[in-house]
mmCIF file of C-alpha atoms in Angstrom:
data_model
loop_
_atom_site.group_PDB
_atom_site.id
_atom_site.type_symbol
_atom_site.label_atom_id
_atom_site.label_comp_id
_atom_site.label_asym_id
_atom_site.label_seq_id
_atom_site.Cartn_x
_atom_site.Cartn_y
_atom_site.Cartn_z
ATOM 1 C CA MET A 23 21.518 42.147 -33.956
ATOM 2 C CA SER A 24 24.264 40.683 -31.778
ATOM 3 C CA ALA A 25 27.553 39.634 -33.286
ATOM 4 C CA ASN A 26 28.275 35.959 -33.832
ATOM 5 C CA PRO A 27 30.452 34.941 -30.829
ATOM 6 C CA ALA A 28 32.685 32.956 -33.155
ATOM 7 C CA GLU A 29 33.516 36.139 -35.029
ATOM 8 C CA THR A 30 34.321 38.244 -31.971
ATOM 9 C CA PRO A 31 38.049 39.024 -32.055
ATOM 10 C CA LYS A 32 39.883 37.714 -28.988
ATOM 11 C CA ALA A 33 42.768 39.390 -27.220
ATOM 12 C CA THR A 34 45.953 37.439 -27.797
ATOM 13 C CA GLU A 35 46.668 35.357 -24.702
ATOM 14 C CA PRO A 36 50.287 35.219 -23.564
ATOM 15 C CA VAL A 37 52.128 31.957 -24.178
ATOM 16 C CA ILE A 38 52.851 30.321 -20.813
ATOM 17 C CA ASP A 39 55.397 27.691 -21.792
ATOM 18 C CA VAL A 40 59.177 27.976 -22.132
ATOM 19 C CA SER A 41 58.956 29.302 -25.697
ATOM 20 C CA ASN A 42 58.160 32.538 -23.821
ATOM 21 C CA SER A 43 61.478 34.025 -22.615
ATOM 22 C CA ASP A 44 59.840 35.501 -19.467
ATOM 23 C CA VAL A 45 58.521 32.077 -18.441
ATOM 24 C CA GLN A 46 61.901 30.498 -19.179
ATOM 25 C CA MET A 47 63.670 33.107 -17.065
ATOM 26 C CA LYS A 48 61.365 32.478 -14.090
ATOM 27 C CA TYR A 49 62.061 28.738 -14.249
ATOM 28 C CA LYS A 50 65.809 29.452 -14.502
ATOM 29 C CA ASP A 51 65.816 31.954 -11.612
ATOM 30 C CA ALA A 52 63.876 29.466 -9.466
ATOM 31 C CA GLY A 53 66.363 26.752 -10.444
ATOM 32 C CA LYS A 54 69.394 28.853 -9.505
ATOM 33 C CA ILE A 55 67.995 29.501 -6.030
ATOM 34 C CA ALA A 56 67.004 25.832 -5.588
ATOM 35 C CA ASP A 57 70.558 24.745 -6.500
ATOM 36 C CA ASP A 58 72.102 27.341 -4.196
ATOM 37 C CA VAL A 59 69.908 26.388 -1.234
ATOM 38 C CA LEU A 60 70.558 22.682 -1.893
ATOM 39 C CA ASP A 61 74.311 23.324 -1.644
ATOM 40 C CA LYS A 62 73.821 25.074 1.703
ATOM 41 C CA VAL A 63 71.531 22.340 3.046
ATOM 42 C CA ILE A 64 74.054 19.640 2.049
ATOM 43 C CA LYS A 65 76.654 21.376 4.255
ATOM 44 C CA LEU A 66 74.217 21.361 7.197
ATOM 45 C CA CYS A 67 73.747 17.579 6.960
ATOM 46 C CA VAL A 68 76.373 16.527 9.488
ATOM 47 C CA VAL A 69 76.400 13.831 12.169
ATOM 48 C CA ASP A 70 74.058 14.676 15.108
ATOM 49 C CA ALA A 71 72.309 17.550 13.277
ATOM 50 C CA LYS A 72 68.534 17.602 13.838
ATOM 51 C CA ILE A 73 66.560 17.038 10.650
ATOM 52 C CA ILE A 74 63.844 19.517 11.700
ATOM 53 C CA ASP A 75 66.458 22.265 12.129
ATOM 54 C CA ILE A 76 67.919 21.659 8.664
ATOM 55 C CA CYS A 77 64.470 21.586 7.013
ATOM 56 C CA THR A 78 63.462 24.811 8.772
ATOM 57 C CA GLU A 79 66.693 26.487 7.668
ATOM 58 C CA GLY A 80 66.255 25.289 4.075
ATOM 59 C CA ASP A 81 62.767 26.836 3.905
ATOM 60 C CA LYS A 82 64.054 30.059 5.485
ATOM 61 C CA LEU A 83 66.868 30.284 2.903
ATOM 62 C CA ILE A 84 64.363 29.856 0.043
ATOM 63 C CA SER A 85 62.077 32.569 1.445
ATOM 64 C CA GLU A 86 64.986 34.974 1.955
ATOM 65 C CA ALA A 87 66.449 34.440 -1.526
ATOM 66 C CA THR A 88 63.106 34.723 -3.341
ATOM 67 C CA SER A 89 62.217 37.936 -1.462
ATOM 68 C CA LYS A 90 65.140 39.749 -3.140
ATOM 69 C CA ILE A 91 64.010 39.457 -6.779
ATOM 70 C CA TYR A 92 60.762 40.053 -8.652
ATOM 71 C CA THR A 93 59.941 42.768 -6.119
ATOM 72 C CA LYS A 94 57.290 44.690 -8.110
ATOM 73 C CA GLN A 95 54.112 45.465 -6.183
ATOM 74 C CA GLY A 96 50.558 46.278 -7.262
ATOM 75 C CA LYS A 97 49.159 44.653 -10.404
ATOM 76 C CA ASN A 98 52.637 43.430 -11.413
ATOM 77 C CA LYS A 99 53.183 41.579 -8.121
ATOM 78 C CA ILE A 100 53.772 37.836 -8.581
ATOM 79 C CA SER A 101 53.584 34.851 -6.253
ATOM 80 C CA LYS A 102 56.978 33.488 -5.219
ATOM 81 C CA GLY A 103 58.706 31.406 -2.586
ATOM 82 C CA ILE A 104 58.743 27.737 -1.634
ATOM 83 C CA GLY A 105 57.768 25.423 -4.488
ATOM 84 C CA PHE A 106 58.398 22.327 -2.383
ATOM 85 C CA PRO A 107 59.255 22.466 1.342
ATOM 86 C CA THR A 108 62.663 21.143 2.365
ATOM 87 C CA SER A 109 62.486 17.479 3.327
ATOM 88 C CA ILE A 110 65.240 15.089 4.399
ATOM 89 C CA SER A 111 64.315 11.414 4.224
ATOM 90 C CA VAL A 112 66.835 8.941 5.597
ATOM 91 C CA ASN A 113 67.652 5.333 4.646
ATOM 92 C CA ASN A 114 64.391 3.367 4.152
ATOM 93 C CA CYS A 115 62.238 6.512 4.424
ATOM 94 C CA VAL A 116 61.352 7.238 0.794
ATOM 95 C CA ALA A 117 60.230 10.876 0.818
ATOM 96 C CA HIS A 118 58.476 13.881 2.452
ATOM 97 C CA PHE A 119 60.061 13.621 5.929
ATOM 98 C CA SER A 120 59.944 17.127 7.438
ATOM 99 C CA PRO A 121 58.622 16.982 11.018
ATOM 100 C CA LEU A 122 56.835 19.578 13.154
ATOM 101 C CA PRO A 123 58.166 20.688 16.572
ATOM 102 C CA SER A 124 55.290 18.784 18.267
ATOM 103 C CA ASP A 125 56.032 15.501 16.456
ATOM 104 C CA PRO A 126 58.098 12.776 18.192
ATOM 105 C CA GLU A 127 60.211 12.747 15.001
ATOM 106 C CA ALA A 128 61.367 16.313 15.794
ATOM 107 C CA ALA A 129 64.106 14.674 17.885
ATOM 108 C CA THR A 130 65.457 12.717 14.872
ATOM 109 C CA THR A 131 69.143 13.395 14.183
ATOM 110 C CA LEU A 132 71.431 12.369 11.357
ATOM 111 C CA LYS A 133 73.766 9.459 12.059
ATOM 112 C CA GLU A 134 77.057 8.536 10.438
ATOM 113 C CA GLY A 135 76.408 6.420 7.342
ATOM 114 C CA ASP A 136 72.788 7.583 6.906
ATOM 115 C CA VAL A 137 71.704 7.755 3.274
ATOM 116 C CA ALA A 138 69.899 11.117 3.271
ATOM 117 C CA LYS A 139 67.699 12.317 0.429
ATOM 118 C CA ILE A 140 67.275 16.108 0.332
ATOM 119 C CA GLN A 141 64.409 17.597 -1.702
ATOM 120 C CA LEU A 142 63.290 21.217 -2.105
ATOM 121 C CA GLY A 143 61.732 23.505 -4.696
ATOM 122 C CA VAL A 144 61.391 27.187 -5.583
ATOM 123 C CA GLN A 145 58.712 28.982 -7.592
ATOM 124 C CA PHE A 146 58.297 32.380 -9.250
ATOM 125 C CA ASP A 147 54.907 33.356 -10.663
ATOM 126 C CA GLY A 148 53.740 29.733 -10.484
ATOM 127 C CA PHE A 149 56.742 28.304 -12.371
ATOM 128 C CA CYS A 150 58.486 25.793 -10.130
ATOM 129 C CA SER A 151 61.962 24.249 -10.251
ATOM 130 C CA THR A 152 62.524 21.328 -7.875
ATOM 131 C CA VAL A 153 65.698 19.422 -7.044
ATOM 132 C CA ALA A 154 66.721 16.418 -4.948
ATOM 133 C CA THR A 155 70.000 14.706 -4.204
ATOM 134 C CA THR A 156 71.354 11.872 -2.082
ATOM 135 C CA ILE A 157 74.261 12.100 0.335
ATOM 136 C CA VAL A 158 75.847 9.722 2.833
ATOM 137 C CA VAL A 159 76.250 11.498 6.169
ATOM 138 C CA GLY A 160 79.786 11.651 7.564
ATOM 139 C CA ALA A 161 81.238 9.438 4.809
ATOM 140 C CA LYS A 162 85.023 9.218 5.074
ATOM 141 C CA GLY A 163 85.922 7.977 1.608
ATOM 142 C CA PRO A 164 83.988 6.177 -1.124
ATOM 143 C CA VAL A 165 80.651 4.554 -0.270
ATOM 144 C CA THR A 166 80.530 0.883 -1.333
ATOM 145 C CA GLY A 167 78.164 -2.101 -1.331
ATOM 146 C CA SER A 168 74.404 -1.955 -1.953
ATOM 147 C CA LYS A 169 74.196 1.718 -0.924
ATOM 148 C CA ALA A 170 76.610 2.605 -3.734
ATOM 149 C CA ASP A 171 74.710 0.368 -6.170
ATOM 150 C CA ALA A 172 71.394 2.152 -5.456
ATOM 151 C CA ILE A 173 72.984 5.618 -5.705
ATOM 152 C CA LYS A 174 74.793 4.845 -8.966
ATOM 153 C CA ALA A 175 71.660 3.247 -10.445
ATOM 154 C CA ALA A 176 69.607 6.354 -9.565
ATOM 155 C CA GLN A 177 72.228 8.653 -11.103
ATOM 156 C CA THR A 178 72.418 6.531 -14.270
ATOM 157 C CA ALA A 179 68.622 6.309 -14.566
ATOM 158 C CA LEU A 180 68.325 10.088 -14.318
ATOM 159 C CA GLU A 181 71.028 10.567 -16.970
ATOM 160 C CA ALA A 182 69.211 8.173 -19.307
ATOM 161 C CA THR A 183 65.819 9.801 -18.696
ATOM 162 C CA LEU A 184 67.211 13.267 -19.427
ATOM 163 C CA ARG A 185 68.236 11.979 -22.854
ATOM 164 C CA MET A 186 64.920 10.234 -23.556
ATOM 165 C CA ILE A 187 62.578 13.144 -22.837
ATOM 166 C CA ARG A 188 62.523 14.447 -26.404
ATOM 167 C CA PRO A 189 59.543 15.327 -28.634
ATOM 168 C CA GLY A 190 57.870 12.166 -29.972
ATOM 169 C CA ASN A 191 59.462 9.778 -27.456
ATOM 170 C CA LYS A 192 57.136 7.729 -25.255
ATOM 171 C CA ASN A 193 56.812 7.731 -21.459
ATOM 172 C CA MET A 194 56.630 3.927 -21.130
ATOM 173 C CA ASP A 195 59.981 3.562 -22.917
ATOM 174 C CA VAL A 196 61.550 5.562 -20.075
ATOM 175 C CA THR A 197 59.925 3.222 -17.534
ATOM 176 C CA LYS A 198 61.423 0.171 -19.297
ATOM 177 C CA THR A 199 64.880 1.772 -19.505
ATOM 178 C CA VAL A 200 64.906 2.632 -15.784
ATOM 179 C CA ASP A 201 63.905 -0.989 -15.032
ATOM 180 C CA LYS A 202 66.849 -2.285 -17.092
ATOM 181 C CA ILE A 203 69.315 0.079 -15.405
ATOM 182 C CA ALA A 204 68.107 -0.917 -11.926
ATOM 183 C CA GLU A 205 68.442 -4.587 -12.865
ATOM 184 C CA ALA A 206 72.060 -4.030 -13.932
ATOM 185 C CA PHE A 207 72.842 -2.739 -10.419
ATOM 186 C CA ASP A 208 70.741 -5.464 -8.703
ATOM 187 C CA VAL A 209 68.344 -2.885 -7.194
ATOM 188 C CA LYS A 210 64.690 -1.883 -7.770
ATOM 189 C CA PRO A 211 62.946 1.354 -8.783
ATOM 190 C CA VAL A 212 60.431 2.371 -6.107
ATOM 191 C CA GLU A 213 57.037 1.047 -7.158
ATOM 192 C CA GLY A 214 54.514 3.507 -8.580
ATOM 193 C CA MET A 215 56.609 6.666 -8.136
ATOM 194 C CA LEU A 216 55.652 9.376 -10.636
ATOM 195 C CA SER A 217 57.400 12.184 -12.488
ATOM 196 C CA HIS A 218 55.193 14.911 -14.000
ATOM 197 C CA ASN A 219 55.274 17.681 -16.542
ATOM 198 C CA GLN A 220 55.230 21.118 -14.866
ATOM 199 C CA LEU A 221 52.774 23.892 -15.722
ATOM 200 C CA LYS A 222 51.993 27.297 -14.258
ATOM 201 C CA ASP A 223 50.684 26.681 -10.702
ATOM 202 C CA LYS A 224 50.730 22.914 -11.308
ATOM 203 C CA THR A 225 53.506 20.519 -10.310
ATOM 204 C CA ASP A 226 51.527 17.374 -11.147
ATOM 205 C CA GLY A 227 50.690 17.755 -14.826
ATOM 206 C CA GLU A 228 48.876 15.003 -16.714
ATOM 207 C CA LYS A 229 51.934 13.760 -18.595
ATOM 208 C CA GLN A 230 53.622 11.267 -16.280
ATOM 209 C CA ILE A 231 56.485 8.814 -16.102
ATOM 210 C CA ILE A 232 55.922 5.885 -13.735
ATOM 211 C CA LEU A 233 58.579 3.752 -12.053
ATOM 212 C CA ASN A 234 58.230 -0.010 -11.560
ATOM 213 C CA PRO A 235 54.447 -0.128 -12.186
ATOM 214 C CA THR A 236 52.158 -2.939 -11.069
ATOM 215 C CA GLU A 237 49.388 -4.328 -13.306
ATOM 216 C CA ALA A 238 46.922 -2.198 -11.312
ATOM 217 C CA HIS A 239 48.992 0.956 -11.974
ATOM 218 C CA LEU A 240 49.104 0.224 -15.707
ATOM 219 C CA ARG A 241 45.355 -0.315 -16.076
ATOM 220 C CA ASP A 242 44.509 3.404 -16.108
ATOM 221 C CA PHE A 243 47.942 4.826 -16.846
ATOM 222 C CA LYS A 244 48.085 7.228 -19.805
ATOM 223 C CA ARG A 245 50.588 6.426 -22.549
ATOM 224 C CA VAL A 246 51.873 9.784 -23.817
ATOM 225 C CA GLU A 247 54.567 11.308 -25.983
ATOM 226 C CA PHE A 248 56.806 14.129 -24.798
ATOM 227 C CA GLY A 249 56.430 17.479 -26.551
ATOM 228 C CA LEU A 250 58.341 20.612 -27.377
ATOM 229 C CA ASN A 251 58.581 23.439 -24.811
ATOM 230 C CA GLU A 252 57.514 21.171 -21.938
ATOM 231 C CA VAL A 253 59.083 21.148 -18.478
ATOM 232 C CA TYR A 254 59.460 17.963 -16.406
ATOM 233 C CA ALA A 255 60.441 17.278 -12.817
ATOM 234 C CA ILE A 256 62.159 13.911 -13.226
ATOM 235 C CA ASP A 257 62.084 12.063 -9.912
ATOM 236 C CA ILE A 258 64.138 8.859 -9.739
ATOM 237 C CA LEU A 259 63.898 6.710 -6.605
ATOM 238 C CA ILE A 260 65.850 3.454 -6.380
ATOM 239 C CA SER A 261 65.812 0.931 -3.529
ATOM 240 C CA THR A 262 68.115 -1.838 -2.326
ATOM 241 C CA GLY A 263 64.920 -3.608 -1.200
ATOM 242 C CA GLU A 264 61.899 -4.800 -3.162
ATOM 243 C CA GLY A 265 60.801 -1.302 -4.173
ATOM 244 C CA LYS A 266 57.516 -1.610 -2.275
ATOM 245 C CA VAL A 267 56.479 1.221 0.064
ATOM 246 C CA ARG A 268 54.047 1.669 2.931
ATOM 247 C CA PRO A 269 53.156 4.382 5.447
ATOM 248 C CA LEU A 270 54.234 3.874 9.077
ATOM 249 C CA LYS A 271 53.384 6.008 12.135
ATOM 250 C CA THR A 272 55.074 9.203 10.918
ATOM 251 C CA ARG A 273 52.419 11.905 10.594
ATOM 252 C CA THR A 274 52.009 13.748 7.294
ATOM 253 C CA THR A 275 53.252 17.342 7.433
ATOM 254 C CA VAL A 276 53.399 18.293 3.729
ATOM 255 C CA TYR A 277 50.167 19.016 1.850
ATOM 256 C CA LYS A 278 49.045 20.858 -1.263
ATOM 257 C CA LYS A 279 45.798 22.728 -1.907
ATOM 258 C CA THR A 280 43.749 21.124 -4.692
ATOM 259 C CA GLY A 281 41.267 22.806 -7.007
ATOM 260 C CA ILE A 282 38.355 20.974 -5.373
ATOM 261 C CA ARG A 283 35.746 23.296 -3.849
ATOM 262 C CA TYR A 284 33.868 22.210 -0.732
ATOM 263 C CA GLN A 285 32.177 24.252 1.979
ATOM 264 C CA LEU A 286 34.134 23.087 5.040
ATOM 265 C CA LYS A 287 31.989 22.998 8.178
ATOM 266 C CA MET A 288 34.513 23.993 10.845
ATOM 267 C CA ALA A 289 35.528 27.661 11.068
ATOM 268 C CA THR A 290 39.069 26.492 11.912
ATOM 269 C CA SER A 291 39.251 24.436 8.696
ATOM 270 C CA ARG A 292 38.044 27.380 6.589
ATOM 271 C CA ALA A 293 40.580 29.719 8.222
ATOM 272 C CA VAL A 294 43.408 27.208 7.627
ATOM 273 C CA LEU A 295 42.438 26.756 3.961
ATOM 274 C CA SER A 296 42.373 30.530 3.509
ATOM 275 C CA GLU A 297 45.844 30.844 5.067
ATOM 276 C CA ILE A 298 47.136 28.055 2.789
ATOM 277 C CA GLN A 299 45.803 29.901 -0.277
ATOM 278 C CA THR A 300 47.543 33.122 0.806
ATOM 279 C CA LYS A 301 50.877 31.570 1.791
ATOM 280 C CA ALA A 302 51.338 28.632 -0.593
ATOM 281 C CA GLY A 303 48.753 28.966 -3.368
ATOM 282 C CA ALA A 304 48.805 25.805 -5.471
ATOM 283 C CA PHE A 305 52.192 24.606 -4.167
ATOM 284 C CA PRO A 306 53.098 22.008 -1.540
ATOM 285 C CA PHE A 307 53.641 23.474 1.935
ATOM 286 C CA ASN A 308 54.625 22.266 5.394
ATOM 287 C CA ILE A 309 52.128 22.748 8.242
ATOM 288 C CA ARG A 310 55.113 24.251 10.088
ATOM 289 C CA SER A 311 54.790 27.340 7.868
ATOM 290 C CA LEU A 312 51.258 28.095 9.118
ATOM 291 C CA GLU A 313 50.688 30.494 11.984
ATOM 292 C CA ASP A 314 49.152 28.197 14.601
ATOM 293 C CA GLU A 315 50.342 24.599 14.388
ATOM 294 C CA ARG A 316 47.613 23.229 16.663
ATOM 295 C CA LYS A 317 44.786 24.880 14.684
ATOM 296 C CA ALA A 318 46.457 23.872 11.420
ATOM 297 C CA ARG A 319 46.548 20.225 12.532
ATOM 298 C CA MET A 320 42.829 20.398 13.398
ATOM 299 C CA GLY A 321 41.782 22.179 10.210
ATOM 300 C CA ILE A 322 43.841 20.070 7.845
ATOM 301 C CA VAL A 323 41.982 16.879 8.870
ATOM 302 C CA GLU A 324 38.629 18.094 7.518
ATOM 303 C CA ALA A 325 40.304 19.673 4.470
ATOM 304 C CA ALA A 326 42.062 16.391 3.609
ATOM 305 C CA LYS A 327 38.889 14.357 4.206
ATOM 306 C CA HIS A 328 37.079 16.387 1.539
ATOM 307 C CA GLN A 329 40.147 16.457 -0.731
ATOM 308 C CA THR A 330 40.523 20.243 -0.683
ATOM 309 C CA VAL A 331 44.135 19.475 0.227
ATOM 310 C CA LEU A 332 46.289 16.568 -0.966
ATOM 311 C CA PRO A 333 48.593 14.850 1.564
ATOM 312 C CA TYR A 334 52.215 14.013 0.726
ATOM 313 C CA ASP A 335 52.435 11.006 3.024
ATOM 314 C CA VAL A 336 55.735 9.874 4.522
ATOM 315 C CA MET A 337 56.378 6.460 2.977
ATOM 316 C CA TYR A 338 58.854 3.730 3.924
ATOM 317 C CA GLU A 339 60.540 0.721 2.353
ATOM 318 C CA ARG A 340 61.254 -2.331 4.539
ATOM 319 C CA ASP A 341 63.514 -1.637 7.534
ATOM 320 C CA GLU A 342 66.876 -2.819 6.208
ATOM 321 C CA ALA A 343 66.442 -1.275 2.747
ATOM 322 C CA VAL A 344 68.046 1.966 1.593
ATOM 323 C CA VAL A 345 66.502 4.314 -0.990
ATOM 324 C CA ALA A 346 68.443 6.776 -3.166
ATOM 325 C CA GLN A 347 66.825 9.725 -4.964
ATOM 326 C CA TYR A 348 67.794 12.198 -7.660
ATOM 327 C CA LEU A 349 65.371 14.782 -9.009
ATOM 328 C CA ALA A 350 66.084 17.325 -11.743
ATOM 329 C CA THR A 351 63.818 19.839 -13.461
ATOM 330 C CA VAL A 352 64.426 19.965 -17.208
ATOM 331 C CA MET A 353 62.988 21.964 -20.097
ATOM 332 C CA VAL A 354 62.579 20.496 -23.576
ATOM 333 C CA THR A 355 63.514 22.913 -26.355
ATOM 334 C CA LYS A 356 63.978 22.581 -30.100
ATOM 335 C CA LYS A 357 67.767 22.465 -29.846
ATOM 336 C CA GLY A 358 68.000 20.115 -26.860
ATOM 337 C CA ASN A 359 67.188 19.784 -23.163
ATOM 338 C CA THR A 360 68.330 22.254 -20.523
ATOM 339 C CA LEU A 361 68.664 21.390 -16.855
ATOM 340 C CA LEU A 362 66.947 23.963 -14.651
ATOM 341 C CA THR A 363 68.165 22.282 -11.445
ATOM 342 C CA HIS A 364 71.328 20.256 -10.895
ATOM 343 C CA PRO A 365 71.083 17.378 -8.422
ATOM 344 C CA ARG A 366 74.735 17.348 -7.340
ATOM 345 C CA PHE A 367 76.022 13.852 -8.098
ATOM 346 C CA ASP A 368 79.364 14.987 -6.643
ATOM 347 C CA ALA A 369 77.848 15.362 -3.142
ATOM 348 C CA VAL A 370 78.683 11.687 -2.546
ATOM 349 C CA GLU A 371 81.656 9.552 -3.623
ATOM 350 C CA ILE A 372 80.720 6.014 -4.607
ATOM 351 C CA GLN A 373 82.502 2.873 -5.737
ATOM 352 C CA THR A 374 80.698 -0.040 -7.372
ATOM 353 C CA ASP A 375 81.840 -2.855 -9.641
ATOM 354 C CA LYS A 376 78.404 -2.999 -11.322
ATOM 355 C CA SER A 377 77.573 -1.164 -14.547
ATOM 356 C CA VAL A 378 75.082 -1.052 -17.411
ATOM 357 C CA LYS A 379 75.911 -3.573 -20.141
ATOM 358 C CA ASP A 380 72.847 -3.081 -22.370
ATOM 359 C CA GLU A 381 74.327 -1.758 -25.636
ATOM 360 C CA GLU A 382 71.370 0.476 -26.466
ATOM 361 C CA ILE A 383 71.498 2.184 -23.047
ATOM 362 C CA VAL A 384 75.307 2.481 -23.168
ATOM 363 C CA GLN A 385 74.981 4.261 -26.525
ATOM 364 C CA LEU A 386 72.187 6.488 -25.183
ATOM 365 C CA LEU A 387 74.327 7.528 -22.200
ATOM 366 C CA ALA A 388 77.188 8.437 -24.563
ATOM 367 C CA THR A 389 75.011 11.065 -26.284
ATOM 368 C CA SER A 390 74.495 14.667 -25.167
ATOM 369 C CA TYR A 391 71.046 16.068 -24.378
ATOM 370 C CA GLU A 392 72.105 19.718 -24.062
ATOM 371 C CA PRO A 393 71.758 22.304 -26.847
ATOM 372 C CA VAL A 394 74.995 22.777 -28.792
ATOM 373 C CA LYS A 395 76.634 25.999 -27.637
ATOM 374 C CA LYS A 396 77.705 28.404 -30.339
ATOM 375 C CA ALA A 397 81.444 28.945 -30.464
ATOM 376 C CA LYS A 398 82.447 32.476 -29.448
ATOM 377 C CA LYS A 399 84.016 34.473 -32.237
#
């Protein structure tokens, strides 16, 4: 007589959240490299530098740094490398700008006064830490006016969000707080932008925070509470315009493999998907990282059509608008929240006469979110 399946003892499965010290260490190691590479990329963002060159160098620095640790082979070998490819999106370009050599945008250079948003990520064993900051290229002294307002609003909104992501707090309360902060600086959060909880091999978990949602966004949007031992990539995007985005002619270069299975018809498409699985796994990648750019461009079309890859489209605000971005990865623990990446507010000097007046938010910002450090004896 066979045993009742319900009674069959199961092997204990390892815990894969940050209550596991190994998982926590991988997130922290990824975060340290992301911060370090961000610092180096910031220094490369000078007047007349080509954006494609800086993005390529950022990705190279990530690959080099990640190759030096977690070097075990065989059954203990882990995936590691780029968790999000380096992108530099300027002024009204919202995100994901990282051109290929064959794109017309490959000639794009940084100009004095450009508001440049730098984003990149690093992963070890499927645990990803992402970071983004905003700089003003070639600034000689404090940045003022609407640019400064958007940057300060984005910084303040991130600081508030870091304090609100605590067990039992609700995602929509964060949305409302970011709206109030943006209003105080006379700017707008970018409509429909999402932050997600992070899981092993998944950067777009089901728990989300939405910025500036429309009625259509809210119809199917899940109201959730934050929980203990969760990790979030908090992505704050603030615009001097209306906060509405659209794609223009810039071709998509960043994609991510989905879990959807489909028998692609073209041999080229199947070969490209196989290469993506080997090189990037479940993480976003730039077509530039694939062996043959021309074949990759061909294969990715069929893959995207059948949703076996997800495009990270290059989106834009209206022409005269400027968008600021700050992204930090944070883990929620019993004793407080710990930043895994640090988005370098000090990379730009700003001066604005606007500030948050809402008493509740002022009090929130005066609190600490970090665990209390034990005094050394």
